[in-house]
Short mmCIF file of C-alpha atoms in Angstrom, two decimals:
data_model
loop_
_atom_site.label_atom_id
_atom_site.label_comp_id
_atom_site.label_asym_id
_atom_site.label_seq_id
_atom_site.Cartn_x
_atom_site.Cartn_y
_atom_site.Cartn_z
CA MET A 1 -150.82 160.64 -180.15
CA SER A 2 -154.45 159.86 -178.63
CA GLN A 3 -157.25 157.06 -180.90
CA THR A 4 -160.28 156.58 -181.45
CA ILE A 5 -162.73 155.12 -180.53
CA TYR A 6 -165.43 154.77 -183.54
CA VAL A 7 -168.96 153.49 -182.44
CA ILE A 8 -171.05 152.71 -185.03
CA SER A 9 -174.70 152.44 -184.28
CA GLY A 10 -178.13 152.11 -186.11
CA PRO A 11 -181.07 150.09 -186.51
CA ALA A 12 -180.53 146.01 -186.87
CA GLY A 13 -180.18 146.05 -191.49
CA VAL A 14 -178.84 149.35 -191.24
CA GLY A 15 -175.81 148.29 -192.79
CA LYS A 16 -173.13 148.37 -189.32
CA SER A 17 -171.96 146.07 -189.21
CA THR A 18 -170.01 145.96 -193.02
CA THR A 19 -169.37 149.80 -192.46
CA SER A 20 -168.15 149.11 -188.36
CA GLN A 21 -165.35 146.39 -190.45
CA GLN A 22 -164.34 148.06 -193.88
CA LEU A 23 -163.52 151.06 -190.47
CA VAL A 24 -161.02 148.95 -189.17
CA GLN A 25 -159.15 147.76 -192.59
CA ALA A 26 -159.43 151.58 -192.91
CA LEU A 27 -157.17 152.00 -190.13
CA SER A 28 -153.38 151.40 -189.52
CA LYS A 29 -154.04 149.50 -185.76
CA SER A 30 -156.84 148.98 -185.01
CA ALA A 31 -159.46 146.47 -183.46
CA TYR A 32 -163.31 145.11 -184.12
CA ILE A 33 -165.57 144.83 -181.17
CA SER A 34 -169.30 143.42 -182.06
CA GLY A 35 -171.23 144.49 -178.96
CA ASP A 36 -174.00 140.90 -180.48
CA ALA A 37 -170.36 138.70 -180.06
CA ILE A 38 -169.59 140.38 -176.62
CA SER A 39 -173.67 139.91 -175.54
CA HIS A 40 -173.94 135.87 -176.55
CA ILE A 41 -170.85 135.58 -174.27
CA PRO A 42 -173.29 134.71 -171.28
CA VAL A 43 -175.33 131.83 -172.46
CA ASN A 44 -178.16 130.37 -169.55
CA GLY A 45 -179.44 132.66 -167.30
CA ARG A 46 -179.16 135.73 -168.41
CA GLY A 47 -182.09 134.86 -170.57
CA LYS A 48 -185.53 136.02 -167.35
CA PRO A 49 -187.00 138.71 -168.30
CA TRP A 50 -185.71 140.63 -164.90
CA LEU A 51 -182.65 139.76 -164.78
CA PHE A 52 -182.71 141.80 -168.63
CA LYS A 53 -181.63 145.40 -166.68
CA GLU A 54 -178.16 143.16 -165.64
CA THR A 55 -177.23 140.87 -168.90
CA PHE A 56 -177.30 144.37 -170.64
CA ASP A 57 -175.90 146.25 -168.23
CA LEU A 58 -172.60 143.48 -168.46
CA THR A 59 -172.09 143.73 -171.81
CA TRP A 60 -170.93 147.56 -171.68
CA LYS A 61 -169.14 146.37 -168.31
CA ASN A 62 -167.19 143.60 -171.29
CA ILE A 63 -166.97 146.05 -174.16
CA LEU A 64 -165.57 149.23 -172.28
CA SER A 65 -163.21 146.31 -170.14
CA LEU A 66 -161.84 145.37 -174.37
CA THR A 67 -161.91 148.33 -175.46
CA ARG A 68 -160.27 150.29 -171.92
CA ASN A 69 -156.94 147.18 -172.53
CA LEU A 70 -156.54 147.46 -176.25
CA LEU A 71 -156.70 151.83 -175.68
CA GLU A 72 -153.65 150.91 -174.11
CA GLN A 73 -151.74 148.97 -176.39
CA ASP A 74 -152.56 151.88 -178.26
CA TYR A 75 -155.64 149.69 -180.49
CA ASP A 76 -157.66 152.41 -182.70
CA VAL A 77 -161.05 150.62 -181.20
CA VAL A 78 -164.56 150.53 -182.93
CA ILE A 79 -168.09 149.20 -181.73
CA ASP A 80 -170.44 147.49 -183.73
CA TYR A 81 -173.07 147.72 -182.15
CA VAL A 82 -177.22 149.85 -181.40
CA THR A 83 -175.91 152.20 -179.10
CA PHE A 84 -177.56 155.60 -177.83
CA PRO A 85 -177.28 157.89 -176.58
CA SER A 86 -177.18 157.57 -172.75
CA GLU A 87 -175.12 154.37 -172.77
CA ILE A 88 -172.63 156.36 -174.54
CA GLU A 89 -172.79 158.58 -172.22
CA TRP A 90 -172.22 155.84 -169.27
CA PHE A 91 -169.56 155.08 -171.58
CA VAL A 92 -167.30 158.26 -171.85
CA GLN A 93 -167.51 158.93 -167.58
CA GLN A 94 -166.19 155.85 -167.44
CA LEU A 95 -163.11 156.80 -169.81
CA THR A 96 -161.90 159.42 -167.90
CA ASP A 97 -158.53 158.48 -166.30
CA PHE A 98 -157.05 157.98 -170.49
CA GLN A 99 -156.63 160.24 -173.68
CA TYR A 100 -157.98 158.93 -176.40
CA ARG A 101 -160.71 161.25 -178.84
CA ILE A 102 -164.36 159.26 -179.64
CA VAL A 103 -166.95 159.98 -182.65
CA TYR A 104 -170.30 157.94 -182.84
CA VAL A 105 -172.03 158.08 -185.26
CA VAL A 106 -175.90 156.74 -186.00
CA LEU A 107 -176.13 155.79 -189.55
CA LEU A 108 -179.66 155.47 -190.22
CA VAL A 109 -182.20 154.97 -193.56
CA ASP A 110 -185.10 156.06 -194.51
CA ARG A 111 -187.53 153.01 -193.50
CA SER A 112 -188.28 152.23 -197.04
CA THR A 113 -184.70 151.48 -197.79
CA LEU A 114 -184.37 149.73 -194.24
CA ILE A 115 -187.47 147.12 -195.28
CA ALA A 116 -185.79 146.50 -198.39
CA ARG A 117 -182.28 146.04 -197.20
CA ASP A 118 -184.05 143.99 -194.17
CA GLN A 119 -186.11 141.80 -196.64
CA SER A 120 -182.34 141.38 -198.88
CA ARG A 121 -180.60 139.07 -196.71
CA SER A 122 -181.10 136.03 -195.66
CA ALA A 123 -184.07 135.12 -193.60
CA GLU A 124 -182.52 133.49 -190.47
CA VAL A 125 -181.16 136.76 -190.57
CA GLN A 126 -183.28 138.98 -190.39
CA MET A 127 -185.00 140.99 -188.21
CA GLY A 128 -188.76 142.02 -189.75
CA GLU A 129 -190.49 144.59 -187.46
CA ARG A 130 -187.48 144.51 -184.91
CA SER A 131 -185.73 146.58 -187.48
CA LEU A 132 -188.43 148.99 -187.37
CA VAL A 133 -188.76 150.70 -183.79
CA LEU A 134 -186.01 150.52 -183.96
CA LEU A 135 -185.76 152.84 -186.41
CA GLU A 136 -188.58 155.47 -184.93
CA GLU A 137 -187.21 154.47 -181.60
CA PHE A 138 -183.31 156.21 -182.73
CA GLU A 139 -185.73 158.91 -184.69
CA ALA A 140 -187.77 160.21 -181.38
CA CYS A 141 -184.54 159.82 -179.55
CA SER A 142 -184.18 162.84 -178.64
CA GLU A 143 -181.07 163.36 -176.47
CA LEU A 144 -179.63 162.02 -180.36
CA LYS A 145 -178.04 165.07 -181.93
CA GLU A 146 -178.68 165.81 -185.59
CA GLN A 147 -174.59 166.10 -185.59
CA HIS A 148 -174.62 162.10 -185.09
CA LYS A 149 -176.76 160.90 -188.13
CA LEU A 150 -175.95 160.22 -191.15
CA TYR A 151 -178.79 158.40 -193.54
CA THR A 152 -176.76 156.28 -196.13
CA GLN A 153 -179.79 155.03 -198.42
CA GLN A 154 -178.47 157.48 -201.15
CA TYR A 155 -175.20 155.09 -200.07
CA ARG A 156 -174.97 152.25 -202.76
CA ARG A 157 -173.17 148.02 -201.41
CA GLU A 158 -169.88 149.57 -203.64
CA GLN A 159 -169.99 153.06 -202.04
CA VAL A 160 -169.16 152.29 -198.68
CA SER A 161 -165.46 153.68 -199.20
CA GLU A 162 -167.18 156.87 -199.21
CA ILE A 163 -168.92 156.45 -196.48
CA ILE A 164 -165.99 155.58 -194.47
CA GLU A 165 -164.05 158.40 -195.61
CA GLU A 166 -167.64 160.62 -194.29
CA ILE A 167 -167.29 159.22 -191.38
CA GLN A 168 -163.04 159.96 -190.48
CA ASN A 169 -163.05 163.07 -191.95
CA ASN A 170 -166.13 165.48 -190.57
CA PHE A 171 -165.55 166.79 -187.16
CA ARG A 172 -169.44 166.56 -186.79
CA PHE A 173 -169.76 163.27 -185.97
CA ILE A 174 -166.79 164.21 -182.57
CA LEU A 175 -168.59 163.45 -178.87
CA LYS A 176 -164.90 164.26 -177.45
CA GLY A 177 -162.22 165.02 -177.83
CA GLY A 178 -159.88 166.63 -180.45
CA HIS A 179 -160.16 166.97 -184.52
CA PRO A 180 -159.39 163.56 -186.33
CA SER A 181 -155.10 163.89 -187.76
CA MET B 1 -171.97 130.00 -153.63
CA SER B 2 -168.12 129.90 -156.11
CA GLN B 3 -168.31 130.36 -159.44
CA THR B 4 -166.21 127.17 -161.51
CA ILE B 5 -164.10 128.48 -163.99
CA TYR B 6 -163.31 125.96 -166.56
CA VAL B 7 -160.11 126.08 -169.10
CA ILE B 8 -161.09 123.36 -172.19
CA SER B 9 -157.15 122.95 -173.41
CA GLY B 10 -156.13 121.24 -175.74
CA PRO B 11 -154.10 121.02 -179.48
CA ALA B 12 -156.69 122.64 -182.64
CA GLY B 13 -158.99 119.87 -183.95
CA VAL B 14 -159.38 117.35 -181.05
CA GLY B 15 -163.11 119.05 -179.98
CA LYS B 16 -162.39 121.77 -177.87
CA SER B 17 -165.66 124.37 -179.26
CA THR B 18 -168.34 120.92 -179.46
CA THR B 19 -166.77 120.10 -175.99
CA SER B 20 -166.98 123.79 -174.55
CA GLN B 21 -170.62 124.45 -175.93
CA GLN B 22 -172.59 121.86 -174.62
CA LEU B 23 -170.66 121.48 -171.07
CA VAL B 24 -171.90 125.08 -171.21
CA GLN B 25 -174.97 124.58 -171.77
CA ALA B 26 -175.33 121.71 -168.98
CA LEU B 27 -174.70 124.34 -166.71
CA SER B 28 -177.20 126.86 -165.28
CA LYS B 29 -175.64 130.12 -164.95
CA SER B 30 -172.79 130.39 -168.07
CA ALA B 31 -170.92 131.91 -169.96
CA TYR B 32 -168.91 130.65 -172.86
CA ILE B 33 -165.05 132.54 -174.25
CA SER B 34 -163.95 131.35 -177.07
CA GLY B 35 -160.56 131.98 -176.98
CA ASP B 36 -159.69 132.49 -180.77
CA ALA B 37 -162.21 135.20 -181.24
CA ILE B 38 -161.17 137.52 -178.65
CA SER B 39 -157.74 136.81 -180.45
CA HIS B 40 -159.51 138.86 -183.65
CA ILE B 41 -160.20 141.88 -181.74
CA PRO B 42 -157.56 143.37 -183.03
CA VAL B 43 -157.21 143.43 -186.68
CA ASN B 44 -155.30 145.64 -187.90
CA GLY B 45 -150.85 145.84 -186.94
CA ARG B 46 -151.02 142.69 -184.64
CA GLY B 47 -149.29 140.36 -187.08
CA LYS B 48 -145.47 141.21 -186.96
CA PRO B 49 -143.92 138.67 -185.57
CA TRP B 50 -142.15 141.19 -183.74
CA LEU B 51 -145.87 142.52 -181.94
CA PHE B 52 -146.53 138.50 -181.83
CA LYS B 53 -146.42 138.19 -178.11
CA GLU B 54 -148.00 141.14 -176.82
CA THR B 55 -150.56 140.31 -179.48
CA PHE B 56 -151.45 136.97 -177.22
CA ASP B 57 -151.07 139.09 -174.07
CA LEU B 58 -153.45 140.40 -175.56
CA THR B 59 -155.89 138.14 -175.34
CA TRP B 60 -155.18 136.93 -172.20
CA LYS B 61 -155.57 139.72 -170.44
CA ASN B 62 -158.98 140.85 -171.96
CA ILE B 63 -160.14 136.99 -171.72
CA LEU B 64 -159.88 137.68 -167.82
CA SER B 65 -161.48 140.70 -167.85
CA LEU B 66 -164.62 139.19 -169.09
CA THR B 67 -163.73 136.06 -166.75
CA ARG B 68 -163.87 139.30 -164.29
CA ASN B 69 -166.50 140.84 -164.99
CA LEU B 70 -168.58 137.49 -165.54
CA LEU B 71 -167.60 136.02 -162.67
CA GLU B 72 -168.95 139.35 -160.77
CA GLN B 73 -172.48 138.42 -161.72
CA ASP B 74 -172.50 135.03 -160.45
CA TYR B 75 -172.10 133.26 -164.43
CA ASP B 76 -169.95 129.81 -164.32
CA VAL B 77 -167.52 130.62 -167.53
CA VAL B 78 -165.99 128.09 -169.98
CA ILE B 79 -163.18 129.33 -171.72
CA ASP B 80 -162.56 127.40 -175.21
CA TYR B 81 -158.70 128.42 -175.45
CA VAL B 82 -155.39 126.79 -176.12
CA THR B 83 -154.32 127.26 -172.68
CA PHE B 84 -150.56 125.78 -171.40
CA PRO B 85 -149.82 125.34 -167.88
CA SER B 86 -147.91 128.45 -168.08
CA GLU B 87 -150.68 130.76 -169.62
CA ILE B 88 -152.83 129.49 -166.35
CA GLU B 89 -150.25 129.46 -164.06
CA TRP B 90 -150.53 133.48 -164.89
CA PHE B 91 -154.25 133.45 -165.42
CA VAL B 92 -154.65 132.64 -161.25
CA GLN B 93 -152.34 135.17 -160.52
CA GLN B 94 -154.35 138.14 -161.36
CA LEU B 95 -157.41 136.82 -160.08
CA THR B 96 -157.03 136.51 -156.27
CA ASP B 97 -159.26 138.94 -155.12
CA PHE B 98 -162.51 136.71 -156.48
CA GLN B 99 -163.54 133.09 -154.96
CA TYR B 100 -164.21 130.80 -157.54
CA ARG B 101 -163.00 127.38 -158.16
CA ILE B 102 -160.40 126.25 -162.12
CA VAL B 103 -161.64 122.72 -163.73
CA TYR B 104 -158.41 122.67 -166.43
CA VAL B 105 -159.08 120.26 -168.93
CA VAL B 106 -156.01 119.91 -171.88
CA LEU B 107 -157.94 117.03 -174.07
CA LEU B 108 -155.80 114.60 -176.20
CA VAL B 109 -156.43 112.70 -178.96
CA ASP B 110 -153.47 109.88 -179.93
CA ARG B 111 -152.37 110.95 -183.60
CA SER B 112 -154.26 108.98 -186.06
CA THR B 113 -157.17 110.54 -184.96
CA LEU B 114 -156.15 113.79 -184.52
CA ILE B 115 -154.83 113.39 -188.04
CA ALA B 116 -158.69 111.84 -188.52
CA ARG B 117 -160.70 114.34 -187.46
CA ASP B 118 -158.78 117.20 -188.64
CA GLN B 119 -159.77 115.23 -191.78
CA SER B 120 -162.69 114.78 -191.48
CA ARG B 121 -163.14 119.26 -191.35
CA SER B 122 -164.58 121.23 -194.08
CA ALA B 123 -160.89 122.04 -196.16
CA GLU B 124 -161.11 126.05 -194.88
CA VAL B 125 -160.73 124.84 -191.19
CA GLN B 126 -158.75 121.99 -191.45
CA MET B 127 -155.60 122.75 -189.27
CA GLY B 128 -153.97 119.84 -190.89
CA GLU B 129 -149.54 120.40 -189.28
CA ARG B 130 -150.46 123.17 -186.93
CA SER B 131 -152.36 120.53 -185.30
CA LEU B 132 -149.64 118.32 -184.71
CA VAL B 133 -147.50 120.29 -183.63
CA LEU B 134 -149.31 121.63 -180.97
CA LEU B 135 -149.98 117.75 -180.03
CA GLU B 136 -146.81 117.08 -179.52
CA GLU B 137 -146.05 120.13 -177.72
CA PHE B 138 -148.67 119.41 -175.10
CA GLU B 139 -147.20 115.79 -174.43
CA ALA B 140 -143.83 117.22 -174.07
CA CYS B 141 -144.81 119.27 -171.87
CA SER B 142 -142.88 118.43 -167.84
CA GLU B 143 -145.43 121.42 -166.34
CA LEU B 144 -148.77 119.74 -167.46
CA LYS B 145 -149.51 117.54 -165.07
CA GLU B 146 -151.76 114.29 -166.24
CA GLN B 147 -154.74 115.07 -164.31
CA HIS B 148 -155.21 118.35 -166.58
CA LYS B 149 -154.79 115.24 -169.34
CA LEU B 150 -158.38 113.75 -170.65
CA TYR B 151 -157.67 111.07 -173.34
CA THR B 152 -160.27 111.35 -176.12
CA GLN B 153 -159.80 109.19 -178.71
CA GLN B 154 -162.55 106.94 -177.37
CA TYR B 155 -165.44 108.43 -177.44
CA ARG B 156 -167.05 109.07 -180.71
CA ARG B 157 -168.87 112.95 -181.50
CA GLU B 158 -172.58 111.35 -179.47
CA GLN B 159 -170.89 110.54 -176.70
CA VAL B 160 -169.79 113.49 -175.80
CA SER B 161 -172.08 114.05 -172.65
CA GLU B 162 -169.67 111.98 -170.83
CA ILE B 163 -166.30 113.35 -170.89
CA ILE B 164 -169.12 117.18 -169.86
CA GLU B 165 -169.89 114.78 -167.65
CA GLU B 166 -166.67 112.93 -166.98
CA ILE B 167 -165.70 117.07 -166.55
CA GLN B 168 -168.03 118.30 -163.89
CA ASN B 169 -167.91 115.62 -161.66
CA ASN B 170 -163.71 114.48 -162.09
CA PHE B 171 -162.56 115.91 -159.45
CA ARG B 172 -158.48 115.91 -160.20
CA PHE B 173 -159.24 118.32 -162.42
CA ILE B 174 -159.72 120.96 -160.33
CA LEU B 175 -155.86 123.47 -159.96
CA LYS B 176 -157.76 124.82 -157.65
CA GLY B 177 -160.76 125.75 -154.68
CA GLY B 178 -163.24 122.97 -153.49
CA HIS B 179 -164.53 120.14 -154.71
CA PRO B 180 -167.90 120.35 -157.65
CA SER B 181 -170.69 120.62 -155.38
#
């Protein structure tokens, strides 16, 4: 049996964490990697602009190492992180020695829904402008294929389970590997 | 220049997190690994008793992978986790290809102080009996050398910086590698 890596991407405030955590609960042997948490492992000496690329690469290197260890022990892995196609491409290139399936989902909403969702969060975690900038980056990204986009503005909070089903059962999100069993 | 790995151990409730987080702030290029956070990456299919050893090993394997990535980018690494000498021994054996220094500190307090500190925490994070069991395990552990123990009951909360200085400057905590510079 081969494992599945789910990469749940999208702009800040779109619902990546909620979706990822419910997805991990829907799987029988599963692990949850928060890219944000991993990116905060380096604390001091990481913030300088000229170190940014290095720190960013380190985050992906750390996510990769954890994923490898988890696949070796037969876990499905859910990665919750702002992830662009170029990062996915690098990631897949590092995992050629594993049998696995990778599902890549970019959660998106329209502008007004994103603003409304962001404002409904507590003040200290609101992203404000940053959230919209990321939304535009995803929408302008020519490498991002339509098949990996999932617009969620029609789902209400209590309908996350329907998004989970869609992610698990719709073949269009599969980037590499066989169909979901 | 070689990096330092600080392993801050001790029973639950002794002050590992507070100490570790202040230590990481006192270092110029430093990273913080919470063993508890790493141990929660596997979510489903990890809890069965017959899987416990496997899950435990996975936590250390993940800590090791992150540490390797961080050392490669010249970070000092602070590991905050309940760590016994046998785990440190395994860890050191996996890192023979690196130049580094490892500082191993087991924070301890007397029984009554541990109970008092535990009860001063919010109810949902109180460890109760578990905390005392771990204290006894550390005190009964014949492989744990006296030089790695640091009793902290005489320090008040606002004196954590003195504990940090002690950890950084007292050679007795060094398990492997040169004297601190």
